[in-house]
Structures are given as structure tokens and as C-alpha cells.
Amino acid sequence: MSEQYNPKISEEKWYKYWQENKYFQSQPDEKPPYTLVIPPPNVTGVLHMGHMLNNTLQDVLVRRARMKGYNACWVPGTDHASIATEAKVVARLKAEGIEKKELTRLEFLHRAWAWTEEFGGAILEQLKKLGCSCDWSRTRFTLEEKLSEQVVKSFVDLYRKGYIYRGYRMINWDPEAETNISDEEVIFREQQGKLYYLKYKIKDSEDFITVATTRPETIFGDTALCVHPEDVRHFRWVGRRVLVPIIGREIPIIADGYVDKDFGTGVLKITPAHDINDYEIGKNHQLPFIEAIDEKGNINEQGKHYRGKDRFLVRKLLAKELEEQNLLLKVEDYMHSVGTSERTGAVIEPRISKQWFLRMEKLAKPALEAVEKNEIRFFPEKYKNIYRHWMENIRDWNISRQLWWGQQIPAYYYGGGDEDFVIAETREAALELARKKSCNSNLADQDLRQDPDVLDTWFSSWLWPISVFDGLIDPKNRDISYYYPTSDLVTGPDILFFWVARMIMAGIAFRGEVPFKNVYFTGIVRDKQRRKMSKSLGNSPDALALIEKYGADSVRVGILLSSAAGNDLLFDEDLLLQGRNFATKIWNAHRLILGWSTEEKEAKTSEREMMNWFENTFNKVTLEIDKRFEQYRVSDALHLLYRLIWDDFCSWYLEGIKPQYGEKLSRETKERSVTFFEDLLRLLHPFMPFLSEELWQKIGERTPEEALIISRQKEAGAFDLSVIERFNKTKQIITGIRNYRQSKGISPKEKIKLFVGIPFLENEEVLKKLGNISHIYFGEKYLGASFSFLVEACEFSIPLSESMDLAEEKNKIQQELEYLRGFLASVEKKLSNERFVRGAPEKVIEIERKKQKDTQEKIFLLEERLKNL
């Protein structure tokens, strides 16, 4: 067996073996199901640290379920990501000198599918490198034919039930992606801007009225100025008219209670087509709506000589022109919140547009109840409050997007009127409906015009737990009946609203039951400076390079050791080194066990003591690990297992049974040790699948039916806590002996004598072996120079070695006594203070009295040692 573990060889070998033997694949059977659906990454995506954390957690859960006897099914797939993918394709076309508008829709889609087939899905291959045990035969894509069919079907169903409607609204326009986005996709960021004080000339007067605005470029869409009706400074102007700077358009001065008298000058410019609040004022006062900024974020013909120029460039040029014309009073620095696109980062441009909306209030109510009543449990539970707040304040969902890559809205227009359309799953069905609605049996296919917009990507992924099992095509098919509702969902809190809440609503709406039972929210991966990892900051390491350098198992362990549920992970590459060291420790433990020769003989008393202790410890820790998994504290479970293997098994158990040089181990002890090691490998497998399978297969010949990946984890057995507690005392004694050797420079090979004031000790043989003790004197007190220590109020003494420097030892004891006497004085001063004793809780006083007693005992022992010296 190699001295060092080679993860690269092991990972390639065992992943291929698992796939060849179809261990990841699942079909409905008599076993209870355990189902996970992967949060589908963008088809354009590549593996990053967030994916590594999320998918490692999912793989741990699904591998453990498989080893607990469940029929584990983890469904992978990718999201078509309308905005991101279309942007990639458009960029590629531009590189070839082609504009999107030069292509027909079909030509563009042909290009998009070609790009997707060439570059898309790479992330799924990268997940295999991490060891993810997805059922790859079930891989789905949100834009594939069957999933698109279900998306369209859901739209038609919701429309017929009155949930979907079409209407003019102020929407969030992303000029970079050239589509509108939902309110939830708008990220508000604090930005340093400017506050421009513009002068509007009052008609038929030499007076001006000044308005403060952060967006002077929108003056081309101004249709009124507005003041507060109780503002005595400006109310006299209400009813008068002013001239918009530069363009000279006449607009009225109106009054509305919405105006903040304390902002700027107390006068608000109203641009109903480019501000959500102005939009409401414009409707209430029946103002005209003038659009001044186009789909690309450029000023349109309303801006006259600025036509075709970018809105932000115009802001600068306009400020200069206003200043030249003495229409700019002043400019101030101003920090304000700016809405940006979650997808592209572009500054959102509010625009009025006819869009498709989904009424959410009725859908949200049962989805909120499901979480409130714990039909779905959130881990950590703190996200319940955030979920409740959002669901109680939910707004209608804008589901249409001005893109070509996505499911085209199944609305078919047959005339010029606002209501001259029908909704249908197919064009053929639409034609029949259109003939009936129009009372025109002569309508032909060419008379139909399908809505050019596509549905929001989230409108496909909200169906994911249903659609991956084709549950809207055949609601009673074998897969959906067996696997739905799914078991757990592992995701980030950043998509709680985008995805989790909407899936809950969809599950209840379309199947009458929640889509999953538990939601485990991971934290966000940050660097050591607590910054979110991103390409722009250059603080996000190459995930595949880390796997190449440390091995997949080491990366998995390193990430999980620092990722408590719901808390952000502060990534440090040293964590991966810790994972690699852990792998090395386990590898060497295996080499040590298998390297021992055996013979038929009775196991030593010390070996039996160690086996009894470790079996009880294993059962206790296994039960604790199970409890952590029930609480979705996966990191805590790994910490427990880490200590069980590194400390209990390697540092104590193996050292306790290790035969002396030249000796052989009893066959019984070795066989029990191998069994213990196999049980540990079973617990370890979900966390470190490659290393554990490699060692499992090296222990002995295994058939494919005996592979570790499908073996059953040992259930936690009964344990005797007193056995564990007695051995803990033994460990404290051994630690005391080792402290003596270390502090006095005594070699571990030099045998010692131990004097103890009680007649009996548990685990005597283990104590002698690990302490390298020649003889234990029970019930005796050594009167000569000795090193003493206390374990549970019992004094242990070791005669000092002849090689020790007694003068130096006396000096150390005197220094320690000086410190302890000072500490005791401070404690006794506190306890003699009547005010403290009367006012402090009883528990605090108890702690102080225990400090007093313990310190007095230590002082007594040290003084005795000093006398002996």
C-alpha cells in the first residue's frame, strides 16, 4: 500500500466505478424515497465556491440517505437563464459583426441552441469532479421540450383561473439586457451621486422656481411641477405654468400631499413615464405621460439635440448646458439608493409598458400557512420571519420578458383591439378559440400573431420539483407519485423569494401539497475580510484548481468544517489543508492497522479495556451525529466525526492497542479494530466519498454489491456512559503524566512510578501502557521529592527523576505559588464583600466558592511538593 494517498487516481477510478455500477440511479421501488432536486445552476455557469458549498451539502445528505436504506434520488439539471444566456449569444454575434435585430427569431434561437450545446452544461461535468452522486440519467433543462410544455400548461391554467392578466404598469427596465425585470430582481445599492438644482422659469413672469433632482436628464419627460398643499413658500404658484429648461415645454404647477417639503427646495418635478412615484401622481392628476428614454437607455426624440445619446452622458452634457444658460443654481454631492439589475448590474430605468402579471395574494396565503404550521421547516428558523414579511407584503409578479430565449408566452392575437387575443397551449387550439371568440370561422393560421415576449426564467424554475418528474404532463405518473413531495431543499437565502417561496406556491397550486419538507439555507461564501466572493473583486479562487491541488475530499471537508447552517462561510485555503491532513491521518491509520501481524492468543486486558471504551464512545458519538443531522447541523456532525476519528480512534484507541516492537497483536483485537475502522468509514463516506471507498476496497475483496457507497451505516447502539466517563478520568491521568514528562524534559521511554491515594483505578493496564508506568502504588503517599497533580480531587504523585534540576523545580513551584496566592486573595476579597454576596446570583457565588476551594487544594499540594524537595 502506498505511503501517501493519491486523490487524483482515486477520484477518477471510483467515480467511474460508481457510474458503471449505476449506484446513483434511482427508480421507484418498495423502499422509502429520499429526494433532492438540485437548484439548477445557469446553463452558462461555471463552478464557484458557492456551488461547492451547496452541492457538497446536498451530496452529504443524499449519500447518507442512501446508506440509511432510502431510495435516494438526486435530480440534476440546468436553468436556461434567459437574460444571461441571451447576453452571451448577443455578445458572440457582435464579435462576428452581427446585430440581434438583423436575425429572425428562429435564426437567433438556432444560434442560442448551438451556443448552449457547445458551452452549456459544463458546470454539471465540474460537479462530478466534486463527487456529486446525482442521477445523471435524470438530467433536465428548463427549456427542454417537456419542461417547456409544462410551463406553457401552467400559464394557461393560471390564466383560465383568473390569476394572470395583462396591463399597463410602471416596470423595471434593464437597458443592458433590454428587458423588464421583476421587483425582486432589483438590487438597491448606495451610490454617491449629485443633486442638481434646476431653475424653471414661470410663464409670464421674470421669476424662477427651483427644483432639486438627481436625474436632470429626465426633464424631457416632465409634465408638471408639484408642491405640498401646506407649503407656504410655494403654494401661491399652484395653478401657474412654467417652462421646462432647454426645451421650453409649458407644464402646470400642481399640489399633492406626497411631496416631502424638506427635500431639496420642496418642489418636485413630475416625470410620470420614468419614476414609480411620479407615475402614481401622474395618474391621480391626469397628467400626460411622455417617454424620453428608449429601450437602450438613450435619450429619444423628446431630447432634441441629445437624441441617441446615453442617459448618463446626457446628464453631464445637460448640466453644462444648463449652467451656460444660467438655469443651474448649484450642484451638491448626494448619497442615495439606486436600483440596479440583479442580472446585469445596469441601473434600472422605470418605464411604462404593457406586461403580463400573475396575481400573488391568493397564492401566497396557503404558502405562508405551510411554513407557519411547519409543514415545511426552515433551517435556520430565523428565515421564517423574513419569509413571513415578504409573503404578507407580496406584490403581483411581472412574468413577461422582452427576450427571445425562453418559453414564448402562449397568447395569440387575431385583431387590433386590446382584448383581441386568446390563451392556448398550442397554435391549433388557439386558432379554434380565436374563431369562437371573434365569431369569425374564416380566421386562418396566418391571422394569428403570438406574443413576442418570453416568460421570466423563474416562471419555469418555480415548477422544478414538479416538472422534473413531468408532473404537469401526467399528474399521476409513477415518478411524481413516488418522489413528490421531495425531502429536502438546500439553497442560499438570497433566492428565498425568487425561488423557494414561489416553488411552495406552485406546489400547493398545482398539486395541492408542498414541494419539500425541509429547507436548509447555506451561508454565503466570503473571504477572510468578510467580502462576498466575486470575479470583480478577484477574491474567488478557481474551484477546480483547488480540487486539483488538494483533492475533492479535502475541499469538501475544508468547506464544511467552517459552514454552520445559515452562517456565512469565511473561506481560508488553510481549511483545505486541514482537510488534506485529515485524509492523511485516516490513510496512515489504515496502513498502521493492516500492518500489524497477529497470532491466536488471548487479547490483553489493556486491549479489552480499549475496545470496550471505543465501542461505547462510537455508539454515543453516532447518536450525537444523527441528532445533528436531524437539526441540519451538518458542519457540527462533521466536527463530531472528525474528533471521533482523529482524537478517539487514532490518538487514543490505536495507541492503546498498538503492540510493542516485535510483538504480535491478538487476532481478535485486530478483527475488532478493522470492524471499528469499517464502521468509521461508513460514517465518513458522505463527507469523504473517494478516500473512504478507496480504503474500504483495500480492506478486502468486495463485490459491486458490497461497495461502500451502498453499504448500510451502523445504527447507534446502546452505550454505557459510565465506561466513557471512567476512561475520561484515565485520559486525564495519562495527560497529567505526559505533562510531567514534557515540563521536566523526561523521555517518554523512561519508565516511571505512580503513587495514588486510592486503593483502585479503572483501566489500570491501559494506564500503565500509555503512561509507561513500571508500577502503581495504591493507597500510598510518596514522601520524597515528587511531581503531583489532581484528577477529580484525587492526588497522583510521580517521584522526580534523578536527572532533574531540583533548584529549578523549586523556583517554578514558588512562582506558581505566588500566582495562586494572589488569585486566592482576589477571590476571597470578592466573597468577603457582603454587597456582592447579597446581590450576586447563587450560581455565581457557587462558582467563586469552587474557585476558592480548588485554589486552596492546589496551594496545599504545591506547598507539600516544596517541602518534599
Short mmCIF file of N, CA and C in Angstrom, two decimals, residues 86-202:
data_model
loop_
_atom_site.label_atom_id
_atom_site.label_comp_id
_atom_site.label_asym_id
_atom_site.label_seq_id
_atom_site.Cartn_x
_atom_site.Cartn_y
_atom_site.Cartn_z
N GLU A 86 -28.96 34.92 -23.22
CA GLU A 86 -29.17 35.78 -24.38
C GLU A 86 -28.05 36.80 -24.50
N ALA A 87 -27.57 37.31 -23.37
CA ALA A 87 -26.46 38.27 -23.39
C ALA A 87 -25.21 37.64 -23.97
N LYS A 88 -24.96 36.37 -23.61
CA LYS A 88 -23.77 35.67 -24.14
C LYS A 88 -23.88 35.49 -25.65
N VAL A 89 -25.08 35.12 -26.11
CA VAL A 89 -25.27 34.88 -27.54
C VAL A 89 -25.17 36.20 -28.31
N VAL A 90 -25.77 37.25 -27.76
CA VAL A 90 -25.70 38.56 -28.42
C VAL A 90 -24.25 39.03 -28.52
N ALA A 91 -23.46 38.80 -27.45
CA ALA A 91 -22.05 39.19 -27.46
C ALA A 91 -21.29 38.42 -28.52
N ARG A 92 -21.62 37.15 -28.66
CA ARG A 92 -20.94 36.33 -29.68
C ARG A 92 -21.30 36.81 -31.08
N LEU A 93 -22.56 37.16 -31.28
CA LEU A 93 -22.98 37.68 -32.59
C LEU A 93 -22.25 38.98 -32.92
N LYS A 94 -22.13 39.85 -31.91
CA LYS A 94 -21.44 41.13 -32.13
C LYS A 94 -19.99 40.90 -32.52
N ALA A 95 -19.38 39.88 -31.89
CA ALA A 95 -17.98 39.56 -32.22
C ALA A 95 -17.86 39.13 -33.67
N GLU A 96 -18.98 38.62 -34.22
CA GLU A 96 -18.99 38.19 -35.64
C GLU A 96 -19.50 39.30 -36.54
N GLY A 97 -19.79 40.49 -35.94
CA GLY A 97 -20.27 41.61 -36.73
C GLY A 97 -21.75 41.55 -37.04
N ILE A 98 -22.51 40.81 -36.22
CA ILE A 98 -23.95 40.63 -36.47
C ILE A 98 -24.74 41.24 -35.30
N GLU A 99 -25.76 42.00 -35.61
CA GLU A 99 -26.66 42.53 -34.61
C GLU A 99 -27.86 41.61 -34.46
N LYS A 100 -28.38 41.50 -33.25
CA LYS A 100 -29.52 40.62 -33.00
C LYS A 100 -30.70 40.97 -33.91
N LYS A 101 -30.94 42.28 -34.10
CA LYS A 101 -32.11 42.72 -34.88
C LYS A 101 -32.01 42.33 -36.36
N GLU A 102 -30.80 41.93 -36.79
CA GLU A 102 -30.63 41.51 -38.18
C GLU A 102 -31.11 40.08 -38.40
N LEU A 103 -31.36 39.34 -37.30
CA LEU A 103 -31.79 37.95 -37.41
C LEU A 103 -33.28 37.83 -37.12
N THR A 104 -33.87 36.80 -37.71
CA THR A 104 -35.24 36.48 -37.33
C THR A 104 -35.19 35.77 -35.98
N ARG A 105 -36.34 35.64 -35.37
CA ARG A 105 -36.40 34.95 -34.07
C ARG A 105 -35.87 33.52 -34.20
N LEU A 106 -36.29 32.81 -35.23
CA LEU A 106 -35.85 31.41 -35.41
C LEU A 106 -34.35 31.33 -35.65
N GLU A 107 -33.80 32.27 -36.41
CA GLU A 107 -32.36 32.28 -36.64
C GLU A 107 -31.60 32.51 -35.34
N PHE A 108 -32.12 33.44 -34.54
CA PHE A 108 -31.46 33.72 -33.26
C PHE A 108 -31.52 32.50 -32.35
N LEU A 109 -32.69 31.85 -32.27
CA LEU A 109 -32.83 30.68 -31.41
C LEU A 109 -31.95 29.54 -31.86
N HIS A 110 -31.78 29.42 -33.16
CA HIS A 110 -30.87 28.39 -33.69
C HIS A 110 -29.45 28.65 -33.18
N ARG A 111 -29.05 29.91 -33.20
CA ARG A 111 -27.72 30.30 -32.69
C ARG A 111 -27.62 30.04 -31.18
N ALA A 112 -28.70 30.36 -30.45
CA ALA A 112 -28.69 30.19 -29.00
C ALA A 112 -28.59 28.72 -28.62
N TRP A 113 -29.33 27.87 -29.32
CA TRP A 113 -29.25 26.43 -29.03
C TRP A 113 -27.86 25.88 -29.37
N ALA A 114 -27.28 26.38 -30.44
CA ALA A 114 -25.93 25.93 -30.81
C ALA A 114 -24.93 26.34 -29.73
N TRP A 115 -25.08 27.56 -29.23
CA TRP A 115 -24.17 28.03 -28.17
C TRP A 115 -24.35 27.18 -26.91
N THR A 116 -25.61 26.91 -26.58
CA THR A 116 -25.90 26.12 -25.37
C THR A 116 -25.31 24.72 -25.47
N GLU A 117 -25.45 24.11 -26.63
CA GLU A 117 -24.90 22.75 -26.81
C GLU A 117 -23.38 22.76 -26.77
N GLU A 118 -22.78 23.86 -27.23
CA GLU A 118 -21.32 23.93 -27.26
C GLU A 118 -20.73 24.25 -25.89
N PHE A 119 -21.32 25.21 -25.18
CA PHE A 119 -20.73 25.68 -23.92
C PHE A 119 -21.56 25.35 -22.68
N GLY A 120 -22.84 25.14 -22.86
CA GLY A 120 -23.72 24.95 -21.72
C GLY A 120 -23.52 23.61 -21.03
N GLY A 121 -23.87 23.57 -19.76
CA GLY A 121 -23.81 22.31 -19.01
C GLY A 121 -22.44 21.92 -18.52
N ALA A 122 -21.44 22.77 -18.76
CA ALA A 122 -20.08 22.44 -18.29
C ALA A 122 -20.06 22.28 -16.78
N ILE A 123 -20.92 23.05 -16.11
CA ILE A 123 -20.93 23.02 -14.65
C ILE A 123 -21.32 21.65 -14.11
N LEU A 124 -22.18 20.92 -14.85
CA LEU A 124 -22.58 19.58 -14.39
C LEU A 124 -21.39 18.62 -14.43
N GLU A 125 -20.57 18.76 -15.44
CA GLU A 125 -19.35 17.92 -15.51
C GLU A 125 -18.41 18.29 -14.37
N GLN A 126 -18.37 19.57 -14.03
CA GLN A 126 -17.50 20.01 -12.94
C GLN A 126 -17.99 19.48 -11.58
N LEU A 127 -19.31 19.35 -11.44
CA LEU A 127 -19.86 18.80 -10.19
C LEU A 127 -19.44 17.35 -9.99
N LYS A 128 -19.21 16.64 -11.07
CA LYS A 128 -18.74 15.25 -10.96
C LYS A 128 -17.36 15.21 -10.33
N LYS A 129 -16.55 16.23 -10.62
CA LYS A 129 -15.21 16.30 -10.03
C LYS A 129 -15.29 16.45 -8.51
N LEU A 130 -16.37 17.08 -8.05
CA LEU A 130 -16.57 17.27 -6.62
C LEU A 130 -17.07 15.99 -5.94
N GLY A 131 -17.53 15.04 -6.76
CA GLY A 131 -18.01 13.77 -6.22
C GLY A 131 -19.52 13.69 -6.11
N CYS A 132 -20.24 14.63 -6.73
CA CYS A 132 -21.70 14.65 -6.59
C CYS A 132 -22.35 13.40 -7.17
N SER A 133 -23.19 12.77 -6.36
CA SER A 133 -23.79 11.48 -6.77
C SER A 133 -25.21 11.69 -7.30
N CYS A 134 -25.36 12.60 -8.26
CA CYS A 134 -26.66 12.85 -8.90
C CYS A 134 -27.02 11.69 -9.81
N ASP A 135 -28.31 11.51 -10.01
CA ASP A 135 -28.77 10.55 -11.02
C ASP A 135 -28.71 11.25 -12.37
N TRP A 136 -27.55 11.11 -13.02
CA TRP A 136 -27.31 11.86 -14.26
C TRP A 136 -28.24 11.43 -15.39
N SER A 137 -28.84 10.24 -15.28
CA SER A 137 -29.79 9.80 -16.31
C SER A 137 -31.07 10.63 -16.25
N ARG A 138 -31.26 11.36 -15.16
CA ARG A 138 -32.46 12.18 -14.99
C ARG A 138 -32.18 13.67 -15.24
N THR A 139 -31.03 14.02 -15.80
CA THR A 139 -30.67 15.43 -16.01
C THR A 139 -31.73 16.15 -16.83
N ARG A 140 -32.17 17.32 -16.31
CA ARG A 140 -33.20 18.10 -17.01
C ARG A 140 -32.67 19.51 -17.31
N PHE A 141 -33.35 20.15 -18.25
CA PHE A 141 -33.01 21.51 -18.66
C PHE A 141 -34.32 22.28 -18.74
N THR A 142 -34.38 23.45 -18.12
CA THR A 142 -35.66 24.15 -18.01
C THR A 142 -36.26 24.56 -19.35
N LEU A 143 -35.48 24.52 -20.42
CA LEU A 143 -36.03 24.90 -21.74
C LEU A 143 -36.21 23.69 -22.64
N GLU A 144 -36.00 22.49 -22.11
CA GLU A 144 -36.23 21.31 -22.93
C GLU A 144 -37.72 21.18 -23.23
N GLU A 145 -38.04 20.36 -24.22
CA GLU A 145 -39.41 20.31 -24.74
C GLU A 145 -40.46 19.99 -23.67
N LYS A 146 -40.23 18.94 -22.88
CA LYS A 146 -41.24 18.52 -21.91
C LYS A 146 -41.40 19.53 -20.78
N LEU A 147 -40.30 20.15 -20.37
CA LEU A 147 -40.42 21.15 -19.31
C LEU A 147 -41.09 22.41 -19.83
N SER A 148 -40.79 22.78 -21.08
CA SER A 148 -41.45 23.95 -21.68
C SER A 148 -42.95 23.70 -21.84
N GLU A 149 -43.29 22.48 -22.17
CA GLU A 149 -44.71 22.12 -22.30
C GLU A 149 -45.44 22.33 -20.97
N GLN A 150 -44.76 21.99 -19.87
CA GLN A 150 -45.38 22.15 -18.55
C GLN A 150 -45.46 23.61 -18.14
N VAL A 151 -44.48 24.41 -18.55
CA VAL A 151 -44.51 25.84 -18.25
C VAL A 151 -45.70 26.49 -18.96
N VAL A 152 -45.88 26.17 -20.23
CA VAL A 152 -46.99 26.72 -21.01
C VAL A 152 -48.32 26.25 -20.41
N LYS A 153 -48.39 24.99 -20.06
CA LYS A 153 -49.61 24.43 -19.47
C LYS A 153 -49.98 25.18 -18.18
N SER A 154 -48.96 25.47 -17.36
CA SER A 154 -49.22 26.17 -16.09
C SER A 154 -49.72 27.59 -16.34
N PHE A 155 -49.16 28.24 -17.37
CA PHE A 155 -49.59 29.60 -17.72
C PHE A 155 -51.07 29.60 -18.13
N VAL A 156 -51.42 28.67 -18.99
CA VAL A 156 -52.80 28.58 -19.48
C VAL A 156 -53.75 28.30 -18.31
N ASP A 157 -53.36 27.38 -17.44
CA ASP A 157 -54.19 27.01 -16.30
C ASP A 157 -54.41 28.22 -15.38
N LEU A 158 -53.34 28.95 -15.07
CA LEU A 158 -53.46 30.10 -14.18
C LEU A 158 -54.26 31.23 -14.84
N TYR A 159 -54.11 31.39 -16.14
CA TYR A 159 -54.88 32.42 -16.84
C TYR A 159 -56.37 32.10 -16.78
N ARG A 160 -56.72 30.84 -17.02
CA ARG A 160 -58.14 30.45 -17.02
C ARG A 160 -58.75 30.58 -15.62
N LYS A 161 -57.91 30.48 -14.59
CA LYS A 161 -58.40 30.61 -13.22
C LYS A 161 -58.41 32.07 -12.75
N GLY A 162 -58.00 32.98 -13.65
CA GLY A 162 -58.06 34.40 -13.33
C GLY A 162 -56.84 34.95 -12.61
N TYR A 163 -55.77 34.18 -12.54
CA TYR A 163 -54.58 34.64 -11.83
C TYR A 163 -53.67 35.50 -12.72
N ILE A 164 -53.70 35.27 -14.02
CA ILE A 164 -52.80 36.00 -14.94
C ILE A 164 -53.59 37.06 -15.70
N TYR A 165 -53.03 38.25 -15.79
CA TYR A 165 -53.69 39.34 -16.51
C TYR A 165 -52.63 40.16 -17.24
N ARG A 166 -53.11 40.97 -18.17
CA ARG A 166 -52.22 41.83 -18.96
C ARG A 166 -52.61 43.28 -18.69
N GLY A 167 -51.60 44.13 -18.41
CA GLY A 167 -51.94 45.51 -18.12
C GLY A 167 -50.75 46.44 -18.20
N TYR A 168 -51.08 47.76 -18.31
CA TYR A 168 -50.03 48.79 -18.32
C TYR A 168 -49.58 49.04 -16.89
N ARG A 169 -48.29 49.01 -16.69
CA ARG A 169 -47.74 49.25 -15.36
C ARG A 169 -46.38 49.93 -15.51
N MET A 170 -45.96 50.55 -14.43
CA MET A 170 -44.59 51.03 -14.35
C MET A 170 -43.73 49.80 -14.06
N ILE A 171 -42.77 49.55 -14.93
CA ILE A 171 -41.95 48.35 -14.78
C ILE A 171 -40.47 48.73 -14.60
N ASN A 172 -39.68 47.74 -14.21
CA ASN A 172 -38.23 47.94 -14.03
C ASN A 172 -37.53 47.51 -15.32
N TRP A 173 -37.00 48.47 -16.04
CA TRP A 173 -36.39 48.16 -17.34
C TRP A 173 -34.87 48.08 -17.20
N ASP A 174 -34.32 46.97 -17.69
CA ASP A 174 -32.86 46.77 -17.71
C ASP A 174 -32.37 47.15 -19.10
N PRO A 175 -31.76 48.33 -19.26
CA PRO A 175 -31.35 48.76 -20.61
C PRO A 175 -30.24 47.90 -21.22
N GLU A 176 -29.47 47.24 -20.37
CA GLU A 176 -28.39 46.40 -20.90
C GLU A 176 -28.95 45.11 -21.48
N ALA A 177 -29.87 44.46 -20.76
CA ALA A 177 -30.48 43.23 -21.25
C ALA A 177 -31.66 43.52 -22.17
N GLU A 178 -32.12 44.78 -22.16
CA GLU A 178 -33.28 45.21 -22.95
C GLU A 178 -34.51 44.38 -22.64
N THR A 179 -34.78 44.26 -21.36
CA THR A 179 -36.00 43.57 -20.90
C THR A 179 -36.40 44.16 -19.56
N ASN A 180 -37.68 43.96 -19.22
CA ASN A 180 -38.09 44.35 -17.88
C ASN A 180 -37.76 43.21 -16.92
N ILE A 181 -37.63 43.53 -15.64
CA ILE A 181 -37.37 42.51 -14.63
C ILE A 181 -38.32 42.73 -13.46
N SER A 182 -38.48 41.72 -12.63
CA SER A 182 -39.42 41.82 -11.51
C SER A 182 -38.83 42.68 -10.39
N ASP A 183 -39.70 43.09 -9.48
CA ASP A 183 -39.26 43.90 -8.35
C ASP A 183 -38.18 43.19 -7.54
N GLU A 184 -38.32 41.85 -7.41
CA GLU A 184 -37.37 41.08 -6.61
C GLU A 184 -35.99 41.01 -7.25
N GLU A 185 -35.92 41.29 -8.55
CA GLU A 185 -34.63 41.23 -9.24
C GLU A 185 -33.91 42.58 -9.25
N VAL A 186 -34.51 43.56 -8.57
CA VAL A 186 -33.88 44.88 -8.47
C VAL A 186 -33.09 44.94 -7.16
N ILE A 187 -31.80 45.20 -7.28
CA ILE A 187 -30.93 45.31 -6.10
C ILE A 187 -30.62 46.79 -5.88
N PHE A 188 -30.98 47.30 -4.71
CA PHE A 188 -30.72 48.71 -4.41
C PHE A 188 -29.34 48.86 -3.77
N ARG A 189 -28.56 49.75 -4.33
CA ARG A 189 -27.19 49.99 -3.85
C ARG A 189 -27.01 51.47 -3.53
N GLU A 190 -26.30 51.72 -2.43
CA GLU A 190 -25.98 53.11 -2.07
C GLU A 190 -24.89 53.62 -3.03
N GLN A 191 -25.15 54.75 -3.68
CA GLN A 191 -24.19 55.31 -4.62
C GLN A 191 -24.02 56.81 -4.36
N GLN A 192 -22.80 57.27 -4.60
CA GLN A 192 -22.52 58.70 -4.49
C GLN A 192 -22.96 59.38 -5.78
N GLY A 193 -23.92 60.27 -5.66
CA GLY A 193 -24.39 60.97 -6.85
C GLY A 193 -24.34 62.48 -6.66
N LYS A 194 -25.15 63.16 -7.46
CA LYS A 194 -25.21 64.62 -7.38
C LYS A 194 -26.69 65.05 -7.26
N LEU A 195 -26.89 66.16 -6.58
CA LEU A 195 -28.21 66.76 -6.52
C LEU A 195 -28.14 68.08 -7.29
N TYR A 196 -28.89 68.14 -8.41
CA TYR A 196 -28.84 69.29 -9.31
C TYR A 196 -30.04 70.20 -9.01
N TYR A 197 -29.76 71.48 -8.81
CA TYR A 197 -30.82 72.46 -8.54
C TYR A 197 -31.12 73.20 -9.84
N LEU A 198 -32.27 72.83 -10.50
CA LEU A 198 -32.63 73.37 -11.81
C LEU A 198 -33.63 74.53 -11.65
N LYS A 199 -33.51 75.53 -12.53
CA LYS A 199 -34.39 76.70 -12.49
C LYS A 199 -35.42 76.62 -13.62
N TYR A 200 -36.70 76.59 -13.22
CA TYR A 200 -37.82 76.58 -14.18
C TYR A 200 -38.43 77.99 -14.20
N LYS A 201 -38.45 78.62 -15.38
CA LYS A 201 -38.99 79.98 -15.49
C LYS A 201 -40.52 79.94 -15.45
N ILE A 202 -41.08 80.79 -14.61
CA ILE A 202 -42.54 80.87 -14.53
C ILE A 202 -43.05 81.68 -15.71
#
